[in-house]
Amino acid sequence: MVYGFFVVFMRKKRGGRWGKKYEDKRDWKEYNEELVRRGELYLSLDFLERWGEEVRKMNEGKRGRPFRFPEAFVEWMALLHVWFFMPFRQMEGFLRALSQHAPLEPADYTTLFKRIKGLKLDLSSTIVAGSDVVIAVDSTGIRVTNRGEWMREKWNNHRGWIKVHLSVDVESKQILGLEITNEEVGDADMFPSLLEQSKANSKGVIKVLADGAYDDRHAFNLLKKGGIESGIKTRSNASTKSHGSLYRAQCVRERQNLGYKEWSKKKGYGKRWGVEGVISVVKRIFGETVRAASIQGMYREMRTKLLAYNILLNMI
């Protein structure tokens, strides 16, 4: 505790990290207006214009009971479910009241549950692709219960976590790649998938920023193969021998020759905090827990929240 206080005191005395004073360059008037417009997006009824046409196409060649509700409507209800933490029975009541003011047919909660459960959530449809993208990669844990730590200790109840792995465009702050796993999956294991998704959802990735959890020879080999610059933080005592990755050895020598501070400036490593910012925003808007009971339900709920973040970001 004494050491932590000393570090904070010295940073304040120097004027910030590495002696730099923090400058708040945000346009607060514009930022406030973005938050106000976010409220308008929650009640966007654009799907009503395509209701009849979409249902007709969905039922072409279908055998059995026809669809009554278009996919766009179900997606909208799924977003309301995670935005407002609205249980399915309350969603039925919400639609019953809304149908008195808008030309839509209310759905019962069992239909909503089944249709939302069967949604094919596509990340690429929520992205405005950029070119020469720099991505930051990280992961975070999501609690699967709201039960407090005292209850966990008293009743020895450990329900674990689910783990969200993200790759984020450091400029636009869009999520370009995501994976959701259990808590036992390592960060480096998900790196290949995040990189491939990021390349598919952009017009070219030129650099990857990541912390020491991704200091893995396979990750460096993937970057070398794709002609992508590494901004992965290698361990301070890492060996300069190749050990299966010549590119990693080259990156280790570069950091040792420059020193961490100069290496960080050269690589723009500070922009890696863009992914930390996205994680913070998602947790503040949608919460730090999931409410679904099944594992697949938890994964689906968290994926919906992350896609909702992209939708909000690109519509504001």
CSV table of C-alpha atoms in Angstrom, one decimal:
chain,number,residue,atom,x,y,z
A,1,MET,CA,0.0,0.0,0.0
A,2,VAL,CA,2.8,2.4,0.9
A,3,TYR,CA,4.5,1.6,-2.5
A,4,GLY,CA,1.3,2.2,-4.4
A,5,PHE,CA,0.8,5.6,-2.7
A,6,PHE,CA,4.4,6.5,-3.5
A,7,VAL,CA,3.9,5.7,-7.2
A,8,VAL,CA,0.7,7.8,-7.4
A,9,PHE,CA,2.4,10.6,-5.6
A,10,MET,CA,5.4,10.6,-7.9
A,11,ARG,CA,3.2,10.5,-11.0
A,12,LYS,CA,1.3,13.5,-9.8
A,13,LYS,CA,4.5,15.3,-9.0
A,14,ARG,CA,5.9,14.6,-12.5
A,15,GLY,CA,2.6,15.7,-14.1
A,16,GLY,CA,1.5,12.2,-15.3
A,17,ARG,CA,2.8,9.0,-16.8
A,18,TRP,CA,6.4,9.4,-18.0
A,19,GLY,CA,6.3,13.1,-17.0
A,20,LYS,CA,3.5,14.0,-19.4
A,21,LYS,CA,0.5,16.0,-18.3
A,22,TYR,CA,-2.8,14.5,-19.4
A,23,GLU,CA,-4.6,16.7,-21.9
A,24,ASP,CA,-8.4,16.3,-22.2
A,25,LYS,CA,-9.0,16.9,-25.9
A,26,ARG,CA,-12.5,15.6,-26.0
A,27,ASP,CA,-15.2,17.8,-27.6
A,28,TRP,CA,-17.7,17.7,-24.7
A,29,LYS,CA,-20.5,19.3,-26.6
A,30,GLU,CA,-20.3,16.7,-29.3
A,31,TYR,CA,-19.9,13.9,-26.8
A,32,ASN,CA,-23.0,15.0,-24.9
A,33,GLU,CA,-25.0,15.1,-28.1
A,34,GLU,CA,-23.8,11.5,-29.0
A,35,LEU,CA,-25.1,10.2,-25.6
A,36,VAL,CA,-28.5,12.0,-26.2
A,37,ARG,CA,-28.8,10.5,-29.7
A,38,ARG,CA,-28.1,7.1,-28.3
A,39,GLY,CA,-31.5,7.2,-26.6
A,40,GLU,CA,-33.2,7.7,-30.0
A,41,LEU,CA,-31.6,4.5,-31.3
A,42,TYR,CA,-33.2,2.4,-28.6
A,43,LEU,CA,-36.6,3.0,-30.2
A,44,SER,CA,-35.8,2.9,-33.9
A,45,LEU,CA,-38.7,1.2,-35.7
A,46,ASP,CA,-37.2,1.1,-39.1
A,47,PHE,CA,-38.0,-2.6,-39.4
A,48,LEU,CA,-41.7,-1.8,-39.7
A,49,GLU,CA,-41.2,-0.5,-43.3
A,50,ARG,CA,-39.9,-3.9,-44.4
A,51,TRP,CA,-42.1,-6.1,-42.2
A,52,GLY,CA,-44.4,-7.6,-44.9
A,53,GLU,CA,-41.7,-8.0,-47.5
A,54,GLU,CA,-39.3,-9.7,-45.2
A,55,VAL,CA,-41.9,-12.1,-43.8
A,56,ARG,CA,-42.9,-13.0,-47.4
A,57,LYS,CA,-39.4,-13.8,-48.4
A,58,MET,CA,-38.8,-15.9,-45.2
A,59,ASN,CA,-41.9,-18.0,-45.9
A,60,GLU,CA,-41.0,-18.7,-49.6
A,61,GLY,CA,-40.7,-22.5,-49.9
A,62,LYS,CA,-41.1,-23.0,-46.2
A,63,ARG,CA,-43.0,-26.1,-45.0
A,64,GLY,CA,-45.0,-26.1,-41.9
A,65,ARG,CA,-46.1,-23.2,-39.8
A,66,PRO,CA,-45.2,-19.9,-41.5
A,67,PHE,CA,-43.1,-17.2,-39.9
A,68,ARG,CA,-45.1,-14.2,-38.5
A,69,PHE,CA,-42.2,-12.0,-37.4
A,70,PRO,CA,-39.3,-10.8,-39.6
A,71,GLU,CA,-35.7,-11.3,-38.5
A,72,ALA,CA,-35.1,-7.6,-38.2
A,73,PHE,CA,-37.8,-7.4,-35.6
A,74,VAL,CA,-36.4,-10.3,-33.6
A,75,GLU,CA,-32.9,-8.7,-33.7
A,76,TRP,CA,-34.4,-5.4,-32.4
A,77,MET,CA,-36.1,-7.3,-29.5
A,78,ALA,CA,-32.8,-9.1,-28.8
A,79,LEU,CA,-31.1,-5.7,-28.5
A,80,LEU,CA,-33.8,-4.4,-26.2
A,81,HIS,CA,-33.4,-7.5,-24.1
A,82,VAL,CA,-29.7,-6.7,-23.4
A,83,TRP,CA,-29.9,-2.9,-23.4
A,84,PHE,CA,-32.7,-2.7,-20.8
A,85,PHE,CA,-32.2,-6.1,-19.0
A,86,MET,CA,-35.8,-6.8,-20.0
A,87,PRO,CA,-37.1,-10.3,-19.1
A,88,PHE,CA,-39.0,-12.1,-21.8
A,89,ARG,CA,-42.4,-11.9,-20.1
A,90,GLN,CA,-42.0,-8.2,-19.7
A,91,MET,CA,-41.0,-8.0,-23.4
A,92,GLU,CA,-44.4,-9.5,-24.3
A,93,GLY,CA,-46.1,-6.8,-22.2
A,94,PHE,CA,-43.9,-4.1,-23.8
A,95,LEU,CA,-45.0,-5.2,-27.3
A,96,ARG,CA,-48.6,-5.4,-26.3
A,97,ALA,CA,-48.5,-1.8,-25.2
A,98,LEU,CA,-46.4,-0.7,-28.2
A,99,SER,CA,-48.8,-2.3,-30.7
A,100,GLN,CA,-51.4,0.2,-29.7
A,101,HIS,CA,-49.2,3.0,-31.1
A,102,ALA,CA,-47.4,1.2,-33.9
A,103,PRO,CA,-48.5,-1.1,-36.7
A,104,LEU,CA,-46.9,-4.3,-35.4
A,105,GLU,CA,-48.1,-7.6,-34.2
A,106,PRO,CA,-47.2,-8.4,-30.6
A,107,ALA,CA,-45.4,-11.7,-29.9
A,108,ASP,CA,-45.7,-13.9,-26.9
A,109,TYR,CA,-42.6,-14.5,-24.7
A,110,THR,CA,-42.1,-18.1,-25.8
A,111,THR,CA,-41.9,-17.1,-29.4
A,112,LEU,CA,-39.5,-14.3,-28.6
A,113,PHE,CA,-37.3,-16.7,-26.6
A,114,LYS,CA,-37.2,-19.3,-29.4
A,115,ARG,CA,-36.5,-16.8,-32.1
A,116,ILE,CA,-33.8,-14.9,-30.2
A,117,LYS,CA,-32.2,-18.2,-29.2
A,118,GLY,CA,-32.0,-19.1,-32.9
A,119,LEU,CA,-30.6,-15.8,-34.2
A,120,LYS,CA,-27.5,-16.1,-36.3
A,121,LEU,CA,-25.6,-13.0,-34.9
A,122,ASP,CA,-23.2,-11.8,-37.6
A,123,LEU,CA,-20.3,-9.5,-36.4
A,124,SER,CA,-19.4,-8.3,-39.9
A,125,SER,CA,-22.9,-6.8,-40.4
A,126,THR,CA,-22.2,-4.3,-37.6
A,127,ILE,CA,-18.9,-3.1,-38.9
A,128,VAL,CA,-17.9,-0.2,-41.2
A,129,ALA,CA,-14.7,-1.6,-42.6
A,130,GLY,CA,-11.5,0.6,-42.5
A,131,SER,CA,-8.2,0.2,-44.3
A,132,ASP,CA,-4.6,-0.1,-42.9
A,133,VAL,CA,-6.1,-0.9,-39.5
A,134,VAL,CA,-4.1,-1.1,-36.2
A,135,ILE,CA,-5.8,-3.6,-33.9
A,136,ALA,CA,-5.4,-4.1,-30.1
A,137,VAL,CA,-6.1,-7.5,-28.6
A,138,ASP,CA,-7.1,-8.4,-25.1
A,139,SER,CA,-9.5,-10.5,-23.0
A,140,THR,CA,-11.7,-9.9,-19.9
A,141,GLY,CA,-13.7,-12.1,-17.5
A,142,ILE,CA,-17.5,-11.9,-17.2
A,143,ARG,CA,-19.2,-13.1,-14.1
A,144,VAL,CA,-22.0,-15.6,-14.4
A,145,THR,CA,-23.8,-14.6,-11.3
A,146,ASN,CA,-24.5,-11.5,-9.2
A,147,ARG,CA,-23.9,-13.4,-6.0
A,148,GLY,CA,-21.4,-11.5,-3.8
A,149,GLU,CA,-18.0,-12.7,-2.8
A,150,TRP,CA,-19.1,-13.3,0.9
A,151,MET,CA,-21.7,-15.8,-0.4
A,152,ARG,CA,-19.1,-17.5,-2.5
A,153,GLU,CA,-16.8,-18.0,0.4
A,154,LYS,CA,-19.5,-19.0,2.9
A,155,TRP,CA,-21.2,-21.6,0.7
A,156,ASN,CA,-18.1,-22.5,-1.3
A,157,ASN,CA,-20.0,-21.8,-4.5
A,158,HIS,CA,-17.7,-21.2,-7.4
A,159,ARG,CA,-19.6,-20.8,-10.7
A,160,GLY,CA,-16.6,-19.6,-12.6
A,161,TRP,CA,-16.4,-17.1,-15.4
A,162,ILE,CA,-16.9,-16.8,-19.1
A,163,LYS,CA,-14.1,-15.1,-21.0
A,164,VAL,CA,-14.5,-12.6,-23.8
A,165,HIS,CA,-11.6,-12.2,-26.3
A,166,LEU,CA,-11.6,-9.1,-28.4
A,167,SER,CA,-9.7,-7.4,-31.2
A,168,VAL,CA,-10.5,-3.7,-31.6
A,169,ASP,CA,-9.7,-1.1,-34.2
A,170,VAL,CA,-7.7,1.4,-32.1
A,171,GLU,CA,-9.0,4.4,-34.2
A,172,SER,CA,-12.7,3.7,-34.8
A,173,LYS,CA,-13.0,1.6,-31.6
A,174,GLN,CA,-15.0,-1.0,-33.5
A,175,ILE,CA,-14.9,-4.7,-32.4
A,176,LEU,CA,-13.4,-6.5,-35.4
A,177,GLY,CA,-13.0,-9.9,-33.8
A,178,LEU,CA,-14.5,-11.7,-30.8
A,179,GLU,CA,-14.5,-15.1,-29.2
A,180,ILE,CA,-16.3,-16.2,-26.0
A,181,THR,CA,-14.9,-19.2,-24.1
A,182,ASN,CA,-14.7,-20.6,-20.5
A,183,GLU,CA,-12.2,-19.2,-18.1
A,184,GLU,CA,-9.6,-22.0,-18.7
A,185,VAL,CA,-8.8,-20.9,-22.3
A,186,GLY,CA,-5.6,-19.0,-22.6
A,187,ASP,CA,-5.4,-15.6,-24.4
A,188,ALA,CA,-2.8,-16.8,-26.9
A,189,ASP,CA,-5.0,-19.7,-28.0
A,190,MET,CA,-7.6,-17.3,-29.4
A,191,PHE,CA,-5.2,-15.0,-31.1
A,192,PRO,CA,-5.3,-16.8,-34.5
A,193,SER,CA,-9.1,-16.6,-34.7
A,194,LEU,CA,-9.1,-12.9,-33.6
A,195,LEU,CA,-6.5,-12.0,-36.2
A,196,GLU,CA,-8.3,-13.8,-39.0
A,197,GLN,CA,-11.6,-12.2,-38.1
A,198,SER,CA,-10.0,-8.7,-38.0
A,199,LYS,CA,-8.5,-9.2,-41.5
A,200,ALA,CA,-11.8,-10.4,-42.8
A,201,ASN,CA,-13.7,-7.5,-41.3
A,202,SER,CA,-11.3,-4.8,-42.5
A,203,LYS,CA,-9.5,-3.7,-45.6
A,204,GLY,CA,-6.1,-4.7,-44.2
A,205,VAL,CA,-4.5,-5.1,-40.8
A,206,ILE,CA,-1.0,-3.5,-40.6
A,207,LYS,CA,-0.1,-3.8,-36.9
A,208,VAL,CA,-1.2,-5.7,-33.8
A,209,LEU,CA,-0.8,-4.3,-30.2
A,210,ALA,CA,-1.1,-6.8,-27.3
A,211,ASP,CA,0.3,-7.3,-23.8
A,212,GLY,CA,2.6,-10.1,-22.6
A,213,ALA,CA,-0.2,-12.7,-22.6
A,214,TYR,CA,0.2,-12.9,-26.3
A,215,ASP,CA,4.0,-13.3,-26.3
A,216,ASP,CA,3.9,-16.6,-28.1
A,217,ARG,CA,6.0,-17.8,-31.0
A,218,HIS,CA,2.9,-19.0,-32.9
A,219,ALA,CA,1.4,-15.5,-32.7
A,220,PHE,CA,4.6,-13.9,-34.1
A,221,ASN,CA,4.8,-16.5,-36.9
A,222,LEU,CA,1.3,-15.6,-37.9
A,223,LEU,CA,2.1,-11.9,-38.0
A,224,LYS,CA,5.3,-12.6,-40.0
A,225,LYS,CA,3.4,-14.7,-42.5
A,226,GLY,CA,0.8,-12.0,-43.0
A,227,GLY,CA,3.3,-9.2,-43.3
A,228,ILE,CA,1.8,-7.5,-40.1
A,229,GLU,CA,4.0,-5.5,-37.7
A,230,SER,CA,4.1,-6.7,-34.2
A,231,GLY,CA,3.4,-4.5,-31.2
A,232,ILE,CA,3.2,-7.4,-28.8
A,233,LYS,CA,5.0,-6.7,-25.5
A,234,THR,CA,7.7,-9.3,-25.1
A,235,ARG,CA,9.0,-10.3,-21.6
A,236,SER,CA,11.8,-8.1,-20.4
A,237,ASN,CA,14.0,-11.2,-19.8
A,238,ALA,CA,13.0,-13.0,-23.0
A,239,SER,CA,15.7,-15.0,-24.9
A,240,THR,CA,17.0,-13.5,-28.1
A,241,LYS,CA,17.3,-17.0,-29.6
A,242,SER,CA,14.6,-18.0,-32.1
A,243,HIS,CA,13.1,-21.0,-30.4
A,244,GLY,CA,10.8,-21.6,-33.4
A,245,SER,CA,10.2,-18.0,-34.3
A,246,LEU,CA,12.9,-15.8,-36.0
A,247,TYR,CA,10.5,-12.8,-36.0
A,248,ARG,CA,9.9,-13.0,-32.2
A,249,ALA,CA,13.7,-13.1,-31.6
A,250,GLN,CA,14.0,-10.0,-33.8
A,251,CYS,CA,11.3,-8.2,-31.8
A,252,VAL,CA,12.9,-9.2,-28.5
A,253,ARG,CA,16.2,-7.7,-29.6
A,254,GLU,CA,14.5,-4.6,-30.8
A,255,ARG,CA,12.9,-4.0,-27.4
A,256,GLN,CA,16.1,-4.7,-25.6
A,257,ASN,CA,18.1,-2.3,-27.8
A,258,LEU,CA,15.6,0.5,-27.6
A,259,GLY,CA,14.5,0.0,-23.9
A,260,TYR,CA,10.8,-0.3,-23.0
A,261,LYS,CA,10.0,3.5,-23.1
A,262,GLU,CA,11.4,4.1,-26.6
A,263,TRP,CA,10.0,0.8,-27.9
A,264,SER,CA,6.6,1.8,-26.6
A,265,LYS,CA,6.7,5.2,-28.4
A,266,LYS,CA,7.9,3.6,-31.6
A,267,LYS,CA,5.2,1.0,-31.7
A,268,GLY,CA,2.4,3.3,-30.4
A,269,TYR,CA,1.9,0.8,-27.7
A,270,GLY,CA,-0.2,3.3,-25.7
A,271,LYS,CA,-3.0,2.9,-28.2
A,272,ARG,CA,-3.5,-0.6,-26.9
A,273,TRP,CA,-5.6,0.9,-24.2
A,274,GLY,CA,-8.3,1.4,-26.9
A,275,VAL,CA,-9.4,-2.2,-26.3
A,276,GLU,CA,-9.4,-1.6,-22.5
A,277,GLY,CA,-11.7,1.4,-23.2
A,278,VAL,CA,-14.1,-0.8,-25.2
A,279,ILE,CA,-14.2,-3.4,-22.5
A,280,SER,CA,-15.0,-0.6,-19.9
A,281,VAL,CA,-17.8,0.8,-22.1
A,282,VAL,CA,-19.4,-2.6,-22.7
A,283,LYS,CA,-19.4,-3.4,-19.0
A,284,ARG,CA,-20.7,0.1,-18.0
A,285,ILE,CA,-23.6,-0.1,-20.5
A,286,PHE,CA,-24.5,-3.8,-20.3
A,287,GLY,CA,-23.2,-4.8,-16.9
A,288,GLU,CA,-20.4,-7.1,-15.7
A,289,THR,CA,-22.5,-10.3,-15.5
A,290,VAL,CA,-24.8,-12.4,-17.6
A,291,ARG,CA,-28.2,-13.6,-16.6
A,292,ALA,CA,-28.6,-16.7,-18.8
A,293,ALA,CA,-28.5,-20.1,-17.0
A,294,SER,CA,-27.0,-22.3,-19.7
A,295,ILE,CA,-23.5,-22.0,-21.0
A,296,GLN,CA,-24.6,-21.5,-24.6
A,297,GLY,CA,-27.2,-18.9,-23.4
A,298,MET,CA,-24.4,-17.0,-21.6
A,299,TYR,CA,-22.3,-17.0,-24.8
A,300,ARG,CA,-25.2,-15.9,-26.9
A,301,GLU,CA,-26.2,-13.1,-24.4
A,302,MET,CA,-22.6,-11.8,-24.3
A,303,ARG,CA,-22.2,-11.9,-28.1
A,304,THR,CA,-25.5,-9.9,-28.5
A,305,LYS,CA,-24.1,-7.3,-26.1
A,306,LEU,CA,-20.9,-6.9,-28.0
A,307,LEU,CA,-22.7,-6.6,-31.3
A,308,ALA,CA,-25.0,-4.0,-29.8
A,309,TYR,CA,-22.0,-2.0,-28.8
A,310,ASN,CA,-20.8,-1.9,-32.5
A,311,ILE,CA,-24.3,-1.0,-33.6
A,312,LEU,CA,-24.5,1.9,-31.2
A,313,LEU,CA,-21.0,3.1,-32.1
A,314,ASN,CA,-21.7,3.2,-35.9
A,315,MET,CA,-25.2,4.6,-35.7
A,316,ILE,CA,-24.4,7.6,-33.5
